[in-house]
Short mmCIF file of C-alpha atoms in Angstrom, two decimals:
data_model
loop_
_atom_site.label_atom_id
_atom_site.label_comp_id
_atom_site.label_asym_id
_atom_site.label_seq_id
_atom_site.Cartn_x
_atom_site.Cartn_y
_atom_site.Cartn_z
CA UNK Y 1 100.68 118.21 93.65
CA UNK Y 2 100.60 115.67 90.76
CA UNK Y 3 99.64 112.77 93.02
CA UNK Y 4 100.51 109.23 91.88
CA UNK Y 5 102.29 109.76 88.50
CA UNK Y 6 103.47 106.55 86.49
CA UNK Y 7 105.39 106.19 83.84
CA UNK Y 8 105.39 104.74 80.78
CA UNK Y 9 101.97 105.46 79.58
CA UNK Y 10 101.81 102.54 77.01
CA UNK Y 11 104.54 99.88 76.34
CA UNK Y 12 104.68 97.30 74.21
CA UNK Y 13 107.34 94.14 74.56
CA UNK Y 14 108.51 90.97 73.12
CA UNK Y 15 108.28 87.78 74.80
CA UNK Y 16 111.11 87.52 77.24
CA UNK Y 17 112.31 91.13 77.16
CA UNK Y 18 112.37 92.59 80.61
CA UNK Y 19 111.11 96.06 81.53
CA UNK Y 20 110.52 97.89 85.27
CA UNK Y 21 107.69 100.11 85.48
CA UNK Y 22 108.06 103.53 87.99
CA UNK Y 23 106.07 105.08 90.15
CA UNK Y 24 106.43 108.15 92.06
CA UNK Y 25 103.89 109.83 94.63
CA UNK Y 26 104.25 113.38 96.18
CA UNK Y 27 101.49 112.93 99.22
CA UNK Y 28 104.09 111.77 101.61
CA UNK Y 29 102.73 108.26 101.72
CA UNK Y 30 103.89 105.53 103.83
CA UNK Y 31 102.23 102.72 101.48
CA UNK Y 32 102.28 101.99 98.49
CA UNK Y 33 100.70 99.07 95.80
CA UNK Y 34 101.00 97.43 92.09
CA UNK Y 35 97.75 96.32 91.02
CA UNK Y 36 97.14 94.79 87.31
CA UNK Y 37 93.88 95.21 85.48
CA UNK Y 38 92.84 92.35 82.72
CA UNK Y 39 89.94 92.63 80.92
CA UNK Y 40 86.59 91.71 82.52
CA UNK Y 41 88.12 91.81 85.36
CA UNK Y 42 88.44 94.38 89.03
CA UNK Y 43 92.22 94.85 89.87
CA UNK Y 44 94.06 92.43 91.19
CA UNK Y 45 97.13 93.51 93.77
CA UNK Y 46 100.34 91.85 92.45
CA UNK Y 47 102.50 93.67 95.59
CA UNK Y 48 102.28 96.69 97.93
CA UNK Y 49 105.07 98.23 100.44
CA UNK Y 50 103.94 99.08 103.49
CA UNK Y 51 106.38 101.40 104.36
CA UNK Y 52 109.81 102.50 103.06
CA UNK Y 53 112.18 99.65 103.27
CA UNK Y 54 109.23 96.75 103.18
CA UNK Y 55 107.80 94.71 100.20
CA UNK Y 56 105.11 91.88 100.52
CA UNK Y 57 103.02 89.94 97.89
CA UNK Y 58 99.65 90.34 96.98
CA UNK Y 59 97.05 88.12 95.06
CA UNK Y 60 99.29 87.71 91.87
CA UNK Y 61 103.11 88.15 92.30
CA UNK Y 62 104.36 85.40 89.99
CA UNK Y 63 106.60 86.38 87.33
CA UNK Y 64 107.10 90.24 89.37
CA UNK Y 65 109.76 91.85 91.57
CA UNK Y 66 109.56 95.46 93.14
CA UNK Y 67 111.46 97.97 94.61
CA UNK Y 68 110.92 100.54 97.13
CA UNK Y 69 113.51 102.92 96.25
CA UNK Y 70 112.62 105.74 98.68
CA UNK Y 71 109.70 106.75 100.27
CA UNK Y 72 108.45 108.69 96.95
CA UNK Y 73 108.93 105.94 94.05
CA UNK Y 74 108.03 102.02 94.08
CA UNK Y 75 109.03 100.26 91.44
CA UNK Y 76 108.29 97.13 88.99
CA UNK Y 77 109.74 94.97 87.01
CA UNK Y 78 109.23 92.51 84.53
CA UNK Y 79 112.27 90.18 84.93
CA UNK Y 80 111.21 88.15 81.25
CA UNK Y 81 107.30 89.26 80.72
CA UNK Y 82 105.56 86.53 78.81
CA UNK Y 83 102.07 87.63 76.86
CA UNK Y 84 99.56 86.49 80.48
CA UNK Y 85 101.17 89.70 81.36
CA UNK Y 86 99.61 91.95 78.65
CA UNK Y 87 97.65 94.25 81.14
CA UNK Y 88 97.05 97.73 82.63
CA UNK Y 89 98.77 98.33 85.37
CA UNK Y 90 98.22 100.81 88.27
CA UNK Y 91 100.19 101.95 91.17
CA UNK Y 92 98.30 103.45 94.02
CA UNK Y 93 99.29 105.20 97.66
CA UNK Y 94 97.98 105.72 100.86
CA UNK Y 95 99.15 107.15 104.83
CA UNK Y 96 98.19 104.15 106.13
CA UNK Y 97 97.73 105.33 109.95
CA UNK Y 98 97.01 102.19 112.04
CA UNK Y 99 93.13 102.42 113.06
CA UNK Y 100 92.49 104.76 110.88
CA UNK Y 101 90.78 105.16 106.97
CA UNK Y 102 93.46 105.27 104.84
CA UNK Y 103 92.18 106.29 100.57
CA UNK Y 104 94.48 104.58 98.01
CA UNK Y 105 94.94 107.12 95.43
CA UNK Y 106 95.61 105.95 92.44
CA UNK Y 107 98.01 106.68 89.53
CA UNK Y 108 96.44 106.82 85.60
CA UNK Y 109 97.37 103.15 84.04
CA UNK Y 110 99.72 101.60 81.97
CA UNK Y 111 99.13 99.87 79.11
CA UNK Y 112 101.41 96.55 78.67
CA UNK Y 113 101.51 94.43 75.86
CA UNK Y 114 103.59 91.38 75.21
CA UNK Y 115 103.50 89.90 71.95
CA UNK X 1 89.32 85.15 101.84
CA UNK X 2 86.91 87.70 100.71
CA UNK X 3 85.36 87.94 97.80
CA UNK X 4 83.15 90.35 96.11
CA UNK X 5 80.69 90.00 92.99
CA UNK X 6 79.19 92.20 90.72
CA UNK X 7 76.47 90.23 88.73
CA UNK X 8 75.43 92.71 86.27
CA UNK X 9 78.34 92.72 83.74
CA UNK X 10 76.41 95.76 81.77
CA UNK X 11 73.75 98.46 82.21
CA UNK X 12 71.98 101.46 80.69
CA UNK X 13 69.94 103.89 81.62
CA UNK X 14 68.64 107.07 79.96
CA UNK X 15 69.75 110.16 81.01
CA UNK X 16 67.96 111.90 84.36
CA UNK X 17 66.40 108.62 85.03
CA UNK X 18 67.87 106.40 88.61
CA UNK X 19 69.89 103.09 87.88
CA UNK X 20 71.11 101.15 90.77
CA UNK X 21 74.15 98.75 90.59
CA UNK X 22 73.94 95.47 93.05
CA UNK X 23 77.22 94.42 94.90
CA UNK X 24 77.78 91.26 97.15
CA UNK X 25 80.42 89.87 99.37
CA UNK X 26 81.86 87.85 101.37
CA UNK X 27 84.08 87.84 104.47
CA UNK X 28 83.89 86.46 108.28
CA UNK X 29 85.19 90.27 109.47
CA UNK X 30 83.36 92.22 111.39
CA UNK X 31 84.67 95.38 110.63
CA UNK X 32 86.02 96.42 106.78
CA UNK X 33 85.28 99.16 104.72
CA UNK X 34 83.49 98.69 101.22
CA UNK X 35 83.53 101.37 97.97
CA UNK X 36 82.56 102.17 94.80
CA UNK X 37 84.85 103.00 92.31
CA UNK X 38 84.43 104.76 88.89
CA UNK X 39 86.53 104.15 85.75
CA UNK X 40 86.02 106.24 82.74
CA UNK X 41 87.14 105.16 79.50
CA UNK X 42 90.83 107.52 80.61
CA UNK X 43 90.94 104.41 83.06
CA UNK X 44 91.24 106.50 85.99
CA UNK X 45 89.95 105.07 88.83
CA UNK X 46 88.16 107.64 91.03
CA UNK X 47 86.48 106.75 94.59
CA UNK X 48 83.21 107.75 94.52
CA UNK X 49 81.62 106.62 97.85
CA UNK X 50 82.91 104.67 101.15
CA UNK X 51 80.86 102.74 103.39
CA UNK X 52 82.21 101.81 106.83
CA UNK X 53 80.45 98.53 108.12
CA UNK X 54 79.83 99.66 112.03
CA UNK X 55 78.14 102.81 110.72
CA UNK X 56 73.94 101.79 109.96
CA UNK X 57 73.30 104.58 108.18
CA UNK X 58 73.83 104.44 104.35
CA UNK X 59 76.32 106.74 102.88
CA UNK X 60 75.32 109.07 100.63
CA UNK X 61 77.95 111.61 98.29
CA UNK X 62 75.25 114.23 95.95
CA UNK X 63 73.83 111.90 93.42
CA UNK X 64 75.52 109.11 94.70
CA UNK X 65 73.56 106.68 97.72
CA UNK X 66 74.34 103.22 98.80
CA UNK X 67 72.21 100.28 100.24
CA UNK X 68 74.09 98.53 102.68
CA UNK X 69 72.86 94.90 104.48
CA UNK X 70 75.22 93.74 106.52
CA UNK X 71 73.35 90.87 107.46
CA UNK X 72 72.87 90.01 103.82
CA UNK X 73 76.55 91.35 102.59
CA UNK X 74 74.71 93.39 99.82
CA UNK X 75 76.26 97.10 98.67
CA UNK X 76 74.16 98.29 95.83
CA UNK X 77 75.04 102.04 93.99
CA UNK X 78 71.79 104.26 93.43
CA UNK X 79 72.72 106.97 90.84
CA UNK X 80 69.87 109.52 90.92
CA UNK X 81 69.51 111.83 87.90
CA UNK X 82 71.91 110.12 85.48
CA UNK X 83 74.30 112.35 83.71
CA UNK X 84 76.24 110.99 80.30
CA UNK X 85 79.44 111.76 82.56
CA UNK X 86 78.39 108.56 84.40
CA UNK X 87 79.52 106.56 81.78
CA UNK X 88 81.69 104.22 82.84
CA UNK X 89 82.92 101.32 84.43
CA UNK X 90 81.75 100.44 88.31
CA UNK X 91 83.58 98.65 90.71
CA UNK X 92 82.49 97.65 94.14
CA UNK X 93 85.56 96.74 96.51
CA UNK X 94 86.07 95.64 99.81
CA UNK X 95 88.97 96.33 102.26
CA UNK X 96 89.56 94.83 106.08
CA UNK X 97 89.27 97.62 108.54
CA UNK X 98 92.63 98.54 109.86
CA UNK X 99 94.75 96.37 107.65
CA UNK X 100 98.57 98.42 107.76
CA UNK X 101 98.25 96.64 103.80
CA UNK X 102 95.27 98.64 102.85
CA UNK X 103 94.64 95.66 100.56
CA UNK X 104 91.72 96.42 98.05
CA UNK X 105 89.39 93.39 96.93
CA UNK X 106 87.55 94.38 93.74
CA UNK X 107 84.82 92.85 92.16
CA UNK X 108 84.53 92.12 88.60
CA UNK X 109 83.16 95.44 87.26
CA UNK X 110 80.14 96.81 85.65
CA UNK X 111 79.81 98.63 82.87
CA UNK X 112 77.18 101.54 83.12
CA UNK X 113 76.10 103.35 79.57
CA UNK X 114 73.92 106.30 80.38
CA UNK X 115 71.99 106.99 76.86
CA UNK X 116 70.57 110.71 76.01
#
């Protein structure tokens, strides 16, 4: 299993340039989450899916749209990414059985930059 | 809304000795889960210990322990025997108990150096 793969690894943009940023799990998870990273700081969720077919916004979802495309992959995109998006961003999973403890496993990071 | 805080932006500790890493937060839930997470410089993010809040006793994963007051909303990390793989960034997080969301509250981090 490779878990939560993402893809690219690094990425750097120009001001107003748009760019979507995949994610793909093999666990079979029903949930799924974007979380950005800026330094000095924990993550922060920008949005999560709760199952295939839903989307919902987190702490931060300005200037973000997403996709669940299937159960596997949930995307992101950067519609025109301005430089207060120069971050790392992670995608994470879980089952998410009601009641239950449900781990978020997380993908490795990428690296944005906007200059 | 919950919040958590980590107060102690940095820390070091010589290798083999015990460095503990303090934790509070907020929330008006009864029932929530809270973790500590490692990040090495590869910026992985790897769970290293989960503490459900109806269970007293303080959960404990090899050289890993926790201190948990509910009634004070403290979660302190106690690593025994520091290892230079410890290295690394420390986040405490917080998430409701049940929640179909799974939503994740971090705090702010802390960055553990463990010196030989």
């Amino acid at each position: 299993n490779a878990g939560v793969t993402q893809t690219p690894k690094f990425q750097v943009l120009k001001t107003g340039q748009s760019m979507t940023l995949q994610c793909a799990q093999d666990m079979n998870h029903n949930s799924m989450y974007w979380y950005r990273q800026d330094p000095g700081m924990g993550l922060r969720l920008i949005y999560y899916s709760a199952s295939e077919g839903t989307t919902d916004k987190g702490e931060v979802p300005n200037g973000y749209n997403v996709s669940r495309l299937n159960k596997r992959e949930f995307s992101l995109r950067l519609e025109s990414a301005a430089p207060s998006q120069t971050s790392v961003y992670f995608c994470a999973s879980s089952v998410s059985l009601a009641g239950a403890y449900n781990e978020q496993f997380f993908g490795p990071g990428t690296r944005l930059t906007v200059l | 809304a919950q919040t958590v805080t980590q107060s102690q932006p940095e820390m070091s500790v010589q290798e083999a000795e015990t460095v503990t890493l303090s934790c509070t937060y907020d929330t008006s839930e009864n029932n929530y889960y809270l973790f500590w997470y490692k990040q090495p410089p590869s910026r992985q993010m790897i769970l290293v210990i989960r503490q459900e809040a109806y269970k007293q006793q303080n959960a404990t994963e090899n050289r890993f322990s926790v201190n948990f007051q509910k009634a004070a909303k403290s979660f302190s990390l106690k690593i025994s025997d520091s290892q230079l793989g410890d290295t690394a960034m420390y986040f405490c997080a917080f998430m409701n108990y049940g929640g179909s969301q799974g939503n994740l509250i971090f705090g702010k981090g802390t960055k553990l150096s463990v010196k030989p």
